[in-house]
């Protein structure tokens, strides 16, 4: 009989499925990475309010693919919660389209070096590739690239497949070979193609890739030592996607913007560029929100945010002197991830705790 | 011919719930005793399938015919890949199988191919799909034989087991795979159950080259839209590991049934594997197979 029972047990066998999230103390740890740690109370954050945010973060329903939630206030890290365990602290993940916001910072650094003084400079004056038979393409400017209004019809779904899987020899020419869906400057259309052209322009003008500039002038001063930034087949850093950062390093990026370009007393990016890039330049859609130079603007909370697929946010609430980072499993789709409206539900709780 | 019957007391052969009535004395060349018995009973061809075909009369062991076999499998599949999330995915699968057996009465070769696909979901109701082809080659030597055609076989088996999953509703941009080229001992028992040819098999890979997705991966870097990408990419950057870093068990039991003058095999197949890099992955598949010919 025990044989039958064994057989039945075999039939009923299941793989184990642990809790998706395990709640643990969210007190930040000083790991010597440049972050000063503090407590929410010391930095004027209501603990109960933060608990409500943590409840949401740890819920399986609203944020089941979230892996990290961090909050900094007044320049101190005050909350560090990981959905699985603290090993997530050392794990760099794809920040997805939040990469665009870092690209914006690096572009600002090149402007601070003296390049790209005129944002209305036509792209064809910079790049050497053939712009094709459509003369309107020669009207594309740097500003158009920064505001997703170049008019180049290149869907994001196609972008990564064609550029990163097929890996054409000249990715810029491949992008420029696409038709226009609108006159340059006329219509916002969120695509990876525009920041990739911007990345190519930076490399063409400065002789350095975004990754090289970021390594020396951004990440090194921020104490970000463990990162990964992908490049296309020509070696040009991906401007729209492909930057991998650890959770605490993401908060540093947000803190830099919150401090208007200063990290621990050292200016890394000019205040002018921070102001310009995080103020409304165009009205974006999907989601409907004002858009700066690769930063989404949230007027309701006096904030700007980098936003990446699946629920990767670097949220900078200036009026509350807060940075909120939500890190999610990098590739979950919209149904499983955290779209902006869902994330803002969490951000409101944190911002409310600061009032 | 010895009849088989269900026994209700613990014995090595009862691990399968079946035993030959006249399991002794064993004839030459070797008697199966003691610790060899479970190996002999849990051994051999995975996935096994057996039928009495036209070639059966040429075999001295009618429980293991030679030639081409084919069939279908219905499966209950479970997977967990912590590279994505520690979620269990499960669902039904359907597949085709084919095999070719050749060799003499004391030594056999067996090649088998399975091509199952499955539809998975997790506890949130998110959908996923998996394609899990398996190609095996086994070489077995008969190590024991009873008077009534029950026999034990031992040998080795090379396996290629792929599990290529697309967890669409969670990650619509990547494939999650584990591909294992493995080598290990195999054992088989072949005899009779209630008068019908029956068998049991067990593979335990000891050495494997295992390929897993890299970490990190870019958006949509997997060639989802290209069939070749589903087959070629999961072969890259395999790492050679030994048991228990890559742990797997492939076992099966089956019996040949005769209905209306036709004989076909019904078997239960258990496949379990676990690997830890770059994050834990575990697979469990339980299948019922119906086949004709010595589908191995």
XYZ file of C-alpha atoms in Angstrom:
651
model
C 0.000 0.000 0.000
C 2.841 2.333 0.738
C 3.935 1.906 -2.833
C 0.617 3.206 -4.038
C 0.946 6.055 -1.588
C 4.426 6.778 -2.880
C 3.155 6.763 -6.404
C 0.295 9.042 -5.469
C 2.717 11.346 -3.704
C 4.856 11.408 -6.809
C 1.886 12.388 -8.868
C 1.054 15.128 -6.412
C 4.614 16.423 -6.231
C 5.048 20.136 -6.575
C 7.996 22.392 -6.885
C 8.378 24.605 -3.879
C 7.222 28.174 -4.174
C 8.515 30.447 -1.453
C 7.018 33.769 -0.554
C 7.653 36.187 -3.335
C 8.616 38.839 -0.823
C 9.933 38.580 2.686
C 9.518 41.643 4.820
C 12.593 42.597 6.729
C 13.801 45.685 8.585
C 14.125 48.623 6.227
C 16.768 50.428 8.210
C 19.614 51.479 5.927
C 23.062 50.117 6.557
C 26.250 52.137 6.312
C 28.317 50.176 3.820
C 30.841 52.880 3.075
C 29.527 53.672 -0.373
C 29.209 57.372 0.238
C 25.708 57.341 1.633
C 25.108 58.899 5.022
C 22.381 56.874 6.687
C 19.777 58.164 9.054
C 16.347 57.349 10.407
C 13.047 58.549 9.016
C 12.245 60.283 12.287
C 15.468 62.261 12.295
C 14.805 63.408 8.758
C 11.229 64.388 9.452
C 9.428 61.442 7.937
C 6.402 59.954 9.603
C 7.093 56.297 10.375
C 3.487 55.233 10.051
C 3.254 56.830 6.667
C 6.338 55.007 5.525
C 4.904 51.767 6.884
C 1.913 52.216 4.634
C 4.259 52.639 1.696
C 6.119 49.520 2.738
C 2.842 47.624 3.020
C 2.174 48.500 -0.572
C 5.692 47.656 -1.668
C 5.537 44.253 -0.007
C 2.123 43.417 -1.364
C 1.977 40.737 -3.997
C -0.807 42.385 -5.860
C 0.251 45.939 -6.551
C 3.988 45.500 -6.907
C 4.645 41.817 -7.198
C 7.709 42.283 -9.356
C 9.271 45.005 -7.214
C 12.551 44.107 -5.571
C 13.769 47.271 -3.861
C 12.372 50.450 -2.376
C 14.733 53.110 -1.107
C 14.117 56.596 0.209
C 16.531 59.404 0.858
C 15.665 62.649 2.570
C 17.754 65.697 3.265
C 20.668 63.892 1.657
C 20.454 60.887 3.966
C 19.395 57.390 3.120
C 16.507 56.674 5.486
C 14.792 53.603 4.096
C 16.215 50.588 2.337
C 13.797 47.734 1.765
C 14.407 44.654 -0.313
C 11.670 42.289 -1.312
C 13.797 39.163 -1.180
C 16.883 39.733 0.918
C 19.679 42.201 1.417
C 21.792 40.586 -1.272
C 19.767 42.682 -3.681
C 21.816 45.627 -2.442
C 24.824 44.352 -4.355
C 22.938 43.366 -7.463
C 22.907 45.694 -10.421
C 19.880 45.465 -12.609
C 18.751 47.085 -15.813
C 17.219 50.440 -15.067
C 15.520 50.195 -18.442
C 14.346 53.482 -19.894
C 15.473 55.307 -16.784
C 18.747 55.088 -18.707
C 17.486 57.992 -20.794
C 17.553 60.261 -17.750
C 21.178 59.353 -17.068
C 21.911 60.006 -20.719
C 20.458 63.454 -20.154
C 22.847 64.023 -17.249
C 25.829 62.904 -19.310
C 24.758 65.114 -22.174
C 24.597 67.977 -19.702
C 28.156 67.200 -18.643
C 29.302 67.479 -22.247
C 27.592 70.856 -22.481
C 29.383 71.904 -19.335
C 32.597 70.946 -21.112
C 31.701 73.342 -23.880
C 30.123 71.071 -26.434
C 26.636 71.376 -27.888
C 26.130 75.006 -27.011
C 23.272 75.284 -29.468
C 20.539 72.741 -28.905
C 18.968 73.781 -32.163
C 21.986 72.656 -34.131
C 20.901 70.328 -36.956
C 21.977 66.761 -36.470
C 23.247 66.461 -40.022
C 25.967 68.974 -39.162
C 27.287 66.520 -36.582
C 26.824 63.068 -37.988
C 28.488 61.974 -41.175
C 25.902 59.440 -42.222
C 23.637 59.861 -45.201
C 20.311 61.359 -44.159
C 18.549 59.868 -47.148
C 16.333 61.361 -49.770
C 13.817 62.965 -47.416
C 15.122 66.502 -46.976
C 13.047 66.994 -43.835
C 15.439 64.776 -41.937
C 18.045 67.479 -42.172
C 15.783 69.595 -39.998
C 16.228 67.250 -37.047
C 18.013 69.036 -34.234
C 19.517 68.048 -30.919
C 16.491 69.517 -29.191
C 14.222 67.250 -31.191
C 16.247 64.274 -30.068
C 16.063 65.400 -26.441
C 12.292 65.787 -26.604
C 11.391 62.679 -28.619
C 10.172 64.771 -31.508
C 12.578 63.888 -34.297
C 9.736 62.394 -36.290
C 11.680 59.227 -37.102
C 9.331 56.265 -37.224
C 11.136 53.499 -35.377
C 9.074 51.643 -32.780
C 10.853 50.534 -29.652
C 9.885 46.922 -30.230
C 11.749 47.035 -33.504
C 14.619 49.101 -32.183
C 16.197 46.525 -29.934
C 15.611 43.667 -32.301
C 17.037 45.456 -35.317
C 19.893 47.198 -33.559
C 20.858 44.750 -30.861
C 20.029 41.421 -32.401
C 20.744 42.118 -36.040
C 23.541 44.506 -35.041
C 23.905 46.414 -38.304
C 27.374 47.694 -39.073
C 26.237 51.303 -38.999
C 23.412 51.637 -36.464
C 23.073 55.371 -37.027
C 22.555 54.886 -40.751
C 20.038 52.180 -39.927
C 18.041 54.599 -37.785
C 18.286 57.432 -40.259
C 17.072 55.134 -42.989
C 13.675 54.945 -41.302
C 10.884 57.117 -42.685
C 9.431 60.110 -40.861
C 6.041 59.860 -39.222
C 5.849 63.629 -38.722
C 7.749 66.809 -39.323
C 10.705 67.090 -36.952
C 9.637 68.950 -33.824
C 5.933 68.517 -34.420
C 4.963 65.461 -32.444
C 6.111 63.669 -29.294
C 6.600 59.964 -29.853
C 8.407 58.047 -27.134
C 11.116 56.046 -28.856
C 14.581 54.703 -28.240
C 15.845 55.940 -31.573
C 16.160 59.588 -30.557
C 18.413 59.110 -27.507
C 20.477 56.664 -29.542
C 21.103 59.306 -32.171
C 21.976 61.697 -29.368
C 24.468 59.192 -28.014
C 26.026 58.903 -31.448
C 26.254 62.682 -31.674
C 28.010 62.847 -28.314
C 30.542 60.250 -29.386
C 31.068 61.960 -32.720
C 31.706 65.364 -31.156
C 33.586 64.483 -27.979
C 35.391 61.371 -29.136
C 34.103 59.566 -26.065
C 31.119 57.377 -25.523
C 28.424 58.136 -22.984
C 29.767 55.282 -20.916
C 33.291 56.702 -20.905
C 32.104 60.154 -19.942
C 29.807 58.781 -17.286
C 32.530 56.594 -15.848
C 34.937 59.474 -15.249
C 32.714 62.479 -14.731
C 29.574 61.051 -13.180
C 29.832 57.597 -11.691
C 33.320 57.868 -10.274
C 32.560 61.071 -8.344
C 29.308 59.505 -7.158
C 31.187 56.454 -5.921
C 29.387 54.214 -8.395
C 31.916 51.528 -9.163
C 29.790 48.575 -10.181
C 27.749 49.367 -13.241
C 27.234 48.089 -16.746
C 26.195 50.072 -19.779
C 25.557 48.299 -23.040
C 26.678 49.472 -26.464
C 25.398 48.903 -29.961
C 27.270 47.062 -32.676
C 29.398 50.097 -33.475
C 30.452 50.509 -29.866
C 28.206 53.487 -29.239
C 26.712 53.450 -25.763
C 23.002 52.829 -25.750
C 21.388 56.145 -24.984
C 17.863 54.900 -24.314
C 18.329 51.638 -22.405
C 20.859 49.201 -21.124
C 22.342 50.825 -18.019
C 22.577 48.512 -15.035
C 22.865 50.065 -11.583
C 22.602 48.879 -8.004
C 19.724 50.225 -5.912
C 21.724 52.596 -3.715
C 23.523 53.936 -6.774
C 20.205 54.776 -8.349
C 19.385 56.906 -5.343
C 22.659 58.752 -5.856
C 21.564 59.706 -9.340
C 18.329 61.042 -7.910
C 20.115 62.868 -5.120
C 22.389 64.526 -7.673
C 19.373 65.921 -9.462
C 17.711 66.890 -6.202
C 20.873 68.784 -5.223
C 20.868 70.501 -8.598
C 24.023 68.843 -9.812
C 26.046 68.723 -6.590
C 27.128 65.552 -4.807
C 28.882 65.867 -1.454
C 29.887 69.419 -2.158
C 31.239 68.786 -5.630
C 29.445 70.014 -8.706
C 29.132 67.312 -11.329
C 26.470 68.817 -13.569
C 25.641 72.462 -14.030
C 22.564 73.765 -12.261
C 21.445 75.287 -15.543
C 21.312 71.909 -17.223
C 19.526 70.290 -14.319
C 16.921 73.048 -14.389
C 16.557 72.934 -18.137
C 16.379 69.176 -18.464
C 13.888 68.729 -15.645
C 11.496 71.462 -16.685
C 8.704 70.998 -19.165
C 9.910 70.950 -22.752
C 7.111 69.064 -24.397
C 3.868 67.345 -23.464
C 4.412 63.636 -23.419
C 1.939 60.856 -23.785
C 1.859 57.233 -22.736
C 1.752 58.345 -20.004
C 0.184 61.770 -20.354
C 2.690 63.907 -18.525
C 4.999 66.827 -19.134
C 8.404 65.797 -20.355
C 11.736 67.528 -19.998
C 14.941 66.341 -21.579
C 14.449 62.639 -20.818
C 12.853 63.329 -17.435
C 9.143 62.922 -16.719
C 7.604 65.704 -14.687
C 5.007 65.173 -11.957
C 3.625 68.616 -11.120
C 1.169 67.208 -8.591
C 4.004 66.186 -6.287
C 6.497 68.828 -7.291
C 8.680 66.091 -8.666
C 10.475 64.713 -11.669
C 11.171 61.090 -12.312
C 13.170 58.740 -14.418
C 10.930 55.918 -15.475
C 11.886 52.504 -16.766
C 9.934 49.560 -18.065
C 8.517 47.190 -15.499
C 8.567 49.695 -12.659
C 12.014 51.224 -12.355
C 11.827 54.743 -10.973
C 14.217 57.384 -9.735
C 11.741 59.833 -8.307
C 12.975 63.251 -7.214
C 10.509 65.238 -5.119
C 12.077 68.635 -4.852
C 9.447 70.251 -2.707
C 9.735 67.459 -0.168
C 13.516 67.070 -0.482
C 13.010 63.395 -1.187
C 14.368 60.771 -3.505
C 12.403 57.563 -3.961
C 13.804 54.648 -5.893
C 11.653 51.720 -6.862
C 13.471 48.870 -8.495
C 11.533 46.146 -10.196
C 12.377 43.005 -12.019
C 13.640 44.515 -15.151
C 11.459 43.210 -17.879
C 7.994 42.627 -16.548
C 5.335 43.953 -18.856
C 2.865 46.650 -17.976
C 0.316 44.277 -16.536
C 2.789 42.801 -14.117
C 4.919 45.859 -13.561
C 4.363 49.236 -12.046
C 3.121 51.833 -14.510
C 3.381 55.458 -13.502
C -0.057 55.795 -11.976
C 0.521 52.757 -9.791
C 3.927 53.978 -8.727
C 2.559 57.412 -7.918
C 0.189 55.764 -5.475
C 3.223 54.611 -3.566
C 5.101 57.865 -4.014
C 2.176 59.840 -2.615
C 2.374 57.861 0.612
C 6.055 58.663 1.017
C 5.597 62.310 0.108
C 2.675 62.543 2.510
C 4.873 61.116 5.250
C 7.241 64.003 4.700
C 4.661 66.639 5.310
C 5.750 -16.595 -19.111
C 5.525 -15.373 -15.569
C 2.595 -13.349 -14.505
C 2.973 -10.177 -12.589
C 0.807 -9.032 -9.766
C 0.522 -6.097 -7.489
C 2.257 -6.529 -4.194
C 1.595 -4.596 -1.022
C 4.772 -5.125 0.887
C 7.939 -3.108 0.619
C 10.480 -4.601 -1.679
C 12.824 -3.058 -4.193
C 10.694 -4.141 -7.061
C 7.640 -2.745 -5.400
C 8.979 0.707 -5.822
C 7.105 0.492 -9.036
C 4.233 -1.442 -7.663
C 4.922 -4.413 -9.843
C 6.938 -7.559 -9.565
C 7.310 -10.721 -11.493
C 5.808 -13.664 -9.704
C 8.684 -15.922 -10.550
C 11.490 -13.533 -10.067
C 13.817 -16.348 -9.038
C 15.920 -18.116 -9.908
C 17.822 -15.700 -12.106
C 19.527 -17.167 -15.038
C 22.946 -16.475 -16.424
C 24.760 -14.270 -17.009
C 24.117 -12.544 -13.698
C 21.659 -12.746 -10.899
C 20.211 -9.609 -9.568
C 20.457 -9.516 -5.836
C 20.506 -7.015 -3.044
C 21.427 -3.544 -4.059
C 21.394 -4.369 -7.712
C 17.703 -5.041 -7.673
C 16.489 -1.456 -7.407
C 18.974 -0.394 -10.014
C 17.705 -3.034 -12.298
C 14.144 -2.165 -11.660
C 14.535 1.574 -11.837
C 16.606 1.751 -14.858
C 17.110 2.307 -18.400
C 15.460 3.853 -21.262
C 13.963 7.227 -20.698
C 11.444 7.820 -21.964
C 10.731 4.176 -22.454
C 8.041 2.722 -24.487
C 7.587 -0.741 -25.690
C 5.334 -2.597 -27.969
C 5.209 -5.895 -29.589
C 5.767 -5.229 -33.203
C 6.478 -7.347 -36.199
C 10.064 -7.601 -35.127
C 9.175 -9.005 -31.759
C 9.352 -12.543 -32.901
C 12.982 -12.115 -33.756
C 13.897 -11.113 -30.227
C 14.654 -13.550 -27.521
C 13.413 -10.864 -25.115
C 9.919 -10.057 -26.330
C 9.585 -7.220 -23.834
C 12.082 -5.146 -25.714
C 11.645 -5.090 -29.417
C 13.760 -3.287 -31.933
C 12.990 -0.730 -34.560
C 11.177 2.538 -34.873
C 8.676 3.797 -32.355
C 6.486 6.850 -32.154
C 3.859 8.277 -29.880
C 2.421 11.208 -28.011
C 2.788 12.518 -24.480
C 0.446 14.412 -22.213
C 2.217 16.153 -19.388
C 1.777 18.105 -16.207
C 4.666 20.544 -16.234
C 6.025 22.715 -13.439
C 8.868 25.160 -13.556
C 10.461 27.673 -11.270
C 13.175 29.995 -12.440
C 14.464 32.423 -9.855
C 16.286 34.294 -12.571
C 12.846 35.695 -13.217
C 11.183 35.306 -9.828
C 10.675 32.514 -7.315
C 7.321 31.716 -8.793
C 6.017 28.290 -9.638
C 4.561 27.994 -13.100
C 2.569 24.975 -14.093
C 0.308 23.740 -16.764
C -0.453 21.029 -19.272
C 1.808 19.921 -22.055
C 1.488 17.955 -25.228
C 4.235 16.398 -27.243
C 5.368 13.986 -29.877
C 7.990 11.338 -29.414
C 9.995 9.064 -31.637
C 12.657 6.451 -31.059
C 14.924 3.933 -32.656
C 16.187 0.833 -30.887
C 18.775 -1.533 -32.228
C 21.286 -4.102 -31.071
C 21.407 -7.698 -29.968
C 19.850 -9.622 -27.155
C 22.477 -8.649 -24.637
C 23.400 -5.179 -25.807
C 21.065 -2.473 -26.974
C 21.262 1.008 -28.338
C 18.374 3.362 -28.008
C 17.850 6.834 -29.417
C 14.802 8.827 -28.448
C 13.422 12.256 -29.150
C 10.630 14.077 -27.371
C 9.159 17.384 -28.491
C 6.682 18.638 -25.913
C 5.184 22.085 -25.617
C 3.276 23.307 -22.603
C 1.127 26.209 -21.513
C 1.981 27.489 -18.058
C 0.549 29.924 -15.582
C 1.519 31.178 -12.150
C -0.610 31.931 -9.131
C -1.371 35.373 -10.480
C -2.771 33.837 -13.613
C 0.059 35.096 -15.762
C 0.647 33.048 -18.865
C 3.783 31.337 -20.078
C 4.827 28.787 -22.641
C 7.548 26.187 -22.698
C 9.180 24.059 -25.313
C 11.197 21.208 -23.884
C 12.763 18.911 -26.447
C 14.840 15.991 -25.207
C 17.179 13.858 -27.242
C 18.803 10.809 -25.675
C 21.110 8.014 -26.630
C 21.539 5.004 -24.381
C 23.725 1.966 -24.495
C 22.653 -0.865 -22.209
C 23.977 -4.289 -21.421
C 21.845 -7.026 -19.998
C 23.225 -7.868 -16.596
C 20.614 -10.288 -15.355
C 17.772 -12.335 -16.633
C 15.126 -14.414 -14.982
C 13.660 -17.564 -16.393
C 10.624 -15.810 -17.662
C 12.121 -12.986 -19.684
C 12.384 -10.450 -16.875
C 15.750 -8.855 -17.297
C 17.894 -6.162 -15.844
C 19.969 -3.833 -17.962
C 22.639 -1.365 -17.017
C 24.508 1.133 -19.112
C 25.042 4.753 -19.806
C 23.026 7.459 -21.418
C 23.789 10.754 -23.074
C 21.018 13.264 -22.911
C 20.174 16.659 -24.291
C 17.390 18.181 -22.256
C 16.168 21.649 -23.104
C 13.558 23.664 -21.319
C 12.912 26.898 -23.107
C 10.251 29.017 -21.477
C 8.630 32.289 -22.421
C 6.828 33.733 -19.418
C 4.863 36.156 -21.506
C 2.797 37.914 -18.895
C 5.741 38.447 -16.605
C 8.580 39.059 -18.966
C 7.556 39.498 -22.550
C 11.061 40.199 -23.741
C 13.144 37.195 -22.832
C 13.410 33.474 -22.982
C 14.292 31.553 -19.850
C 16.067 28.353 -20.569
C 18.070 25.556 -19.140
C 19.874 23.344 -21.585
C 21.714 20.326 -20.248
C 23.961 17.958 -22.131
C 24.402 15.202 -19.628
C 25.987 11.813 -19.195
C 25.235 9.268 -16.546
C 24.368 5.706 -15.683
C 21.113 4.215 -16.696
C 19.321 1.097 -15.661
C 16.298 -0.753 -16.899
C 14.102 -3.541 -15.819
C 12.011 -5.348 -18.338
C 9.563 -8.017 -17.457
C 5.883 -8.625 -17.254
C 3.020 -7.062 -15.386
C -0.208 -9.057 -15.333
C 1.043 -10.926 -18.319
C 1.834 -7.874 -20.370
C 5.321 -6.664 -21.167
C 6.334 -3.980 -18.720
C 9.394 -1.981 -17.911
C 10.903 0.569 -15.586
C 13.809 2.851 -16.223
C 15.982 5.340 -14.423
C 18.569 7.861 -15.607
C 20.688 9.850 -13.193
C 23.040 12.244 -14.970
C 26.346 12.640 -13.201
C 28.170 15.005 -15.524
C 26.594 17.780 -17.517
C 27.250 20.848 -19.591
C 24.536 23.274 -18.610
C 23.622 26.483 -20.398
C 21.523 29.194 -18.817
C 20.653 32.744 -19.804
C 23.299 35.286 -19.012
C 22.783 37.894 -16.403
C 22.349 40.693 -17.208
C 20.401 40.653 -20.441
C 19.197 43.501 -22.569
C 15.636 44.150 -23.578
C 14.457 41.767 -26.227
C 17.972 40.540 -26.815
C 16.618 37.051 -27.254
C 15.541 36.415 -30.771
C 11.956 35.728 -29.898
C 10.722 36.270 -33.399
C 13.144 33.801 -34.903
C 12.825 30.092 -34.508
C 16.560 29.640 -34.738
C 17.036 31.896 -31.763
C 14.921 29.609 -29.629
C 17.119 26.661 -30.462
C 20.571 28.165 -30.872
C 20.767 30.805 -28.145
C 20.004 28.349 -25.337
C 23.103 26.366 -26.297
C 25.559 29.173 -25.636
C 28.078 29.408 -22.834
C 27.438 26.013 -21.327
C 29.224 25.318 -18.061
C 30.499 21.847 -17.216
C 29.240 20.724 -13.838
C 28.838 17.472 -11.963
C 26.179 16.043 -9.729
C 24.761 17.485 -7.488
C 25.328 20.973 -8.926
C 23.158 19.801 -11.741
C 20.789 17.248 -10.296
C 18.303 15.401 -12.414
C 16.273 12.246 -12.413
C 14.500 10.779 -15.375
C 12.387 7.760 -14.564
C 9.594 5.895 -16.222
C 7.353 2.882 -15.902
C 5.243 1.421 -18.625
C 3.280 -1.478 -19.888
C 2.232 -2.778 -23.283
C -1.484 -3.104 -23.825
C -3.196 -4.954 -26.582
C -6.500 -3.621 -27.831
C -8.323 -5.048 -30.813
C -5.298 -6.774 -32.190
C -3.103 -3.730 -31.901
C -0.582 -3.243 -29.174
C 0.557 0.031 -27.799
C 2.521 1.235 -24.832
C 1.281 3.289 -21.956
C 3.928 4.778 -19.748
C 4.382 7.254 -16.959
C 7.457 9.452 -17.228
C 8.945 11.571 -14.467
C 11.532 14.230 -15.261
C 12.980 16.364 -12.518
C 15.997 18.632 -12.625
C 17.529 21.400 -10.585
C 20.364 23.810 -11.173
C 21.531 26.862 -9.267
C 23.223 29.287 -11.667
C 22.919 32.171 -12.240
C 19.810 31.672 -10.140
C 17.935 28.625 -9.021
C 15.886 26.797 -11.601
C 13.826 23.665 -11.045
C 11.705 21.653 -13.409
C 9.257 18.863 -12.805
C 7.374 17.117 -15.541
C 5.090 14.132 -15.215
C 3.871 12.636 -18.423
C 1.685 9.912 -19.688
C 2.827 8.535 -22.985
C 1.010 6.439 -25.518
C 3.149 5.001 -28.260
C 3.655 2.256 -30.734
C 6.818 0.381 -31.401
C 9.802 0.377 -29.095
C 9.687 4.099 -28.572
C 12.603 4.637 -26.244
